PDB file of C-alpha atoms in Angstrom:
ATOM      1  CA  MET D  21       0.000   0.000   0.000  1.00  0.00           C
ATOM      2  CA  ASP D  22       1.359   3.447  -0.824  1.00  0.00           C
ATOM      3  CA  LEU D  23      -0.178   6.147   1.352  1.00  0.00           C
ATOM      4  CA  GLN D  24       2.141   8.762  -0.173  1.00  0.00           C
ATOM      5  CA  ILE D  25       3.351   9.892   3.251  1.00  0.00           C
ATOM      6  CA  SER D  26       7.055   9.349   2.732  1.00  0.00           C
ATOM      7  CA  GLY D  27       8.950  12.155   4.449  1.00  0.00           C
ATOM      8  CA  LYS D  28       5.868  13.460   6.277  1.00  0.00           C
ATOM      9  CA  VAL D  29       6.126  13.877  10.052  1.00  0.00           C
ATOM     10  CA  ALA D  30       3.717  11.805  12.162  1.00  0.00           C
ATOM     11  CA  LEU D  31       3.116  12.300  15.890  1.00  0.00           C
ATOM     12  CA  VAL D  32       1.795   9.150  17.552  1.00  0.00           C
ATOM     13  CA  THR D  33       0.880   9.314  21.232  1.00  0.00           C
ATOM     14  CA  GLY D  34       0.567   6.130  23.267  1.00  0.00           C
ATOM     15  CA  SER D  35       2.969   4.612  20.769  1.00  0.00           C
ATOM     16  CA  ASN D  36       4.683   2.081  23.004  1.00  0.00           C
ATOM     17  CA  ARG D  37       1.915  -0.537  22.853  1.00  0.00           C
ATOM     18  CA  GLY D  38      -1.418  -1.506  21.350  1.00  0.00           C
ATOM     19  CA  ILE D  39      -3.054   0.558  18.622  1.00  0.00           C
ATOM     20  CA  GLY D  40      -0.530   3.384  18.985  1.00  0.00           C
ATOM     21  CA  LYS D  41       2.393   1.014  18.465  1.00  0.00           C
ATOM     22  CA  ALA D  42       0.718  -0.651  15.474  1.00  0.00           C
ATOM     23  CA  THR D  43       0.004   2.779  13.989  1.00  0.00           C
ATOM     24  CA  ALA D  44       3.619   3.894  14.466  1.00  0.00           C
ATOM     25  CA  ILE D  45       4.912   0.714  12.825  1.00  0.00           C
ATOM     26  CA  THR D  46       2.574   1.088   9.849  1.00  0.00           C
ATOM     27  CA  LEU D  47       3.388   4.758   9.342  1.00  0.00           C
ATOM     28  CA  SER D  48       7.094   3.989   9.528  1.00  0.00           C
ATOM     29  CA  LYS D  49       6.777   1.201   6.973  1.00  0.00           C
ATOM     30  CA  GLU D  50       5.098   3.734   4.687  1.00  0.00           C
ATOM     31  CA  GLY D  51       8.142   6.008   5.019  1.00  0.00           C
ATOM     32  CA  ALA D  52       6.780   8.614   7.422  1.00  0.00           C
ATOM     33  CA  ASP D  53       9.091  10.254   9.954  1.00  0.00           C
ATOM     34  CA  VAL D  54       7.560   9.060  13.223  1.00  0.00           C
ATOM     35  CA  ALA D  55       7.715  10.815  16.582  1.00  0.00           C
ATOM     36  CA  LEU D  56       6.869   8.235  19.257  1.00  0.00           C
ATOM     37  CA  LEU D  57       5.266   9.800  22.335  1.00  0.00           C
ATOM     38  CA  ALA D  58       4.549   7.819  25.502  1.00  0.00           C
ATOM     39  CA  ARG D  59       5.131   7.769  29.269  1.00  0.00           C
ATOM     40  CA  ASN D  60       7.238   4.637  29.685  1.00  0.00           C
ATOM     41  CA  GLU D  61      10.816   5.318  28.593  1.00  0.00           C
ATOM     42  CA  LYS D  62      11.834   1.641  28.580  1.00  0.00           C
ATOM     43  CA  LEU D  63       8.886   0.525  26.427  1.00  0.00           C
ATOM     44  CA  LEU D  64       9.353   3.543  24.177  1.00  0.00           C
ATOM     45  CA  SER D  65      12.980   2.598  23.562  1.00  0.00           C
ATOM     46  CA  GLN D  66      11.960  -1.002  22.833  1.00  0.00           C
ATOM     47  CA  THR D  67       9.341   0.204  20.348  1.00  0.00           C
ATOM     48  CA  LYS D  68      11.880   2.424  18.594  1.00  0.00           C
ATOM     49  CA  ASN D  69      14.303  -0.505  18.294  1.00  0.00           C
ATOM     50  CA  GLU D  70      11.546  -2.806  17.054  1.00  0.00           C
ATOM     51  CA  ILE D  71      10.452  -0.346  14.373  1.00  0.00           C
ATOM     52  CA  SER D  72      14.059   0.212  13.327  1.00  0.00           C
ATOM     53  CA  SER D  73      14.549  -3.544  12.897  1.00  0.00           C
ATOM     54  CA  ILE D  74      11.258  -4.061  11.027  1.00  0.00           C
ATOM     55  CA  ALA D  75      11.649  -1.164   8.630  1.00  0.00           C
ATOM     56  CA  PRO D  76      15.352  -0.255   8.530  1.00  0.00           C
ATOM     57  CA  ASN D  77      16.249   3.000   6.783  1.00  0.00           C
ATOM     58  CA  ASN D  78      12.693   3.523   5.405  1.00  0.00           C
ATOM     59  CA  ASN D  79      14.046   5.668   2.583  1.00  0.00           C
ATOM     60  CA  GLY D  80      15.809   7.890   5.114  1.00  0.00           C
ATOM     61  CA  ALA D  81      12.805   8.236   7.451  1.00  0.00           C
ATOM     62  CA  TRP D  82      13.475   8.674  11.150  1.00  0.00           C
ATOM     63  CA  VAL D  83      11.861   7.294  14.303  1.00  0.00           C
ATOM     64  CA  THR D  84      12.407   9.324  17.466  1.00  0.00           C
ATOM     65  CA  PRO D  85      11.048   8.615  20.969  1.00  0.00           C
ATOM     66  CA  TYR D  86       9.802  11.409  23.244  1.00  0.00           C
ATOM     67  CA  ILE D  87       8.679  10.990  26.854  1.00  0.00           C
ATOM     68  CA  LEU D  88       5.222  12.508  27.281  1.00  0.00           C
ATOM     69  CA  ASP D  89       3.364  12.257  30.583  1.00  0.00           C
ATOM     70  CA  ARG D  90       0.217  14.311  30.965  1.00  0.00           C
ATOM     71  CA  ASN D  91       0.790  14.258  34.737  1.00  0.00           C
ATOM     72  CA  ASP D  92       4.140  16.026  34.310  1.00  0.00           C
ATOM     73  CA  PRO D  93       3.651  19.376  32.533  1.00  0.00           C
ATOM     74  CA  ASN D  94       7.405  19.687  31.987  1.00  0.00           C
ATOM     75  CA  THR D  95       7.388  16.737  29.555  1.00  0.00           C
ATOM     76  CA  ILE D  96       4.460  18.069  27.562  1.00  0.00           C
ATOM     77  CA  PHE D  97       6.093  21.232  26.312  1.00  0.00           C
ATOM     78  CA  ILE D  98       9.740  20.241  25.877  1.00  0.00           C
ATOM     79  CA  GLY D  99      10.282  20.337  22.136  1.00  0.00           C
ATOM     80  CA  TYR D 100       6.617  19.716  21.379  1.00  0.00           C
ATOM     81  CA  ASP D 101       5.945  23.135  19.857  1.00  0.00           C
ATOM     82  CA  GLU D 102       8.868  22.837  17.441  1.00  0.00           C
ATOM     83  CA  LEU D 103       7.956  19.277  16.482  1.00  0.00           C
ATOM     84  CA  TYR D 104       4.281  20.110  16.079  1.00  0.00           C
ATOM     85  CA  LYS D 105       5.031  22.868  13.561  1.00  0.00           C
ATOM     86  CA  SER D 106       6.357  20.305  11.083  1.00  0.00           C
ATOM     87  CA  THR D 107       3.697  17.656  11.717  1.00  0.00           C
ATOM     88  CA  TRP D 108       1.524  16.393   8.899  1.00  0.00           C
ATOM     89  CA  ILE D 109      -0.160  13.446  10.675  1.00  0.00           C
ATOM     90  CA  ASN D 110      -1.494  13.423  14.254  1.00  0.00           C
ATOM     91  CA  CYS D 111      -2.581  10.193  15.884  1.00  0.00           C
ATOM     92  CA  HIS D 112      -3.651  10.781  19.472  1.00  0.00           C
ATOM     93  CA  ASN D 113      -4.240   7.735  21.639  1.00  0.00           C
ATOM     94  CA  PRO D 114      -4.978   7.824  25.361  1.00  0.00           C
ATOM     95  CA  ILE D 115      -1.727   7.941  27.299  1.00  0.00           C
TER      96      ILE D 115
END
């Protein structure tokens, strides 16, 4: 399937498991640059490594994890504004 999203930035919250993780994997396979956002740093790192092994290089696409915890306001705003400006796809899952 070609969704024509290669090089587009995708923000996926709750991306370390379940629907969010599946969405991040699919978007990455399609060549999107994926920003993984979730609370659990260990699971987030595992998801990044899994995506990198499933879809290596993805035509130069990147996968980057970001810690995001709605209970910690400091994590919500660090870098989010800058990242959001370049976002083309938003996938918000409960986190």
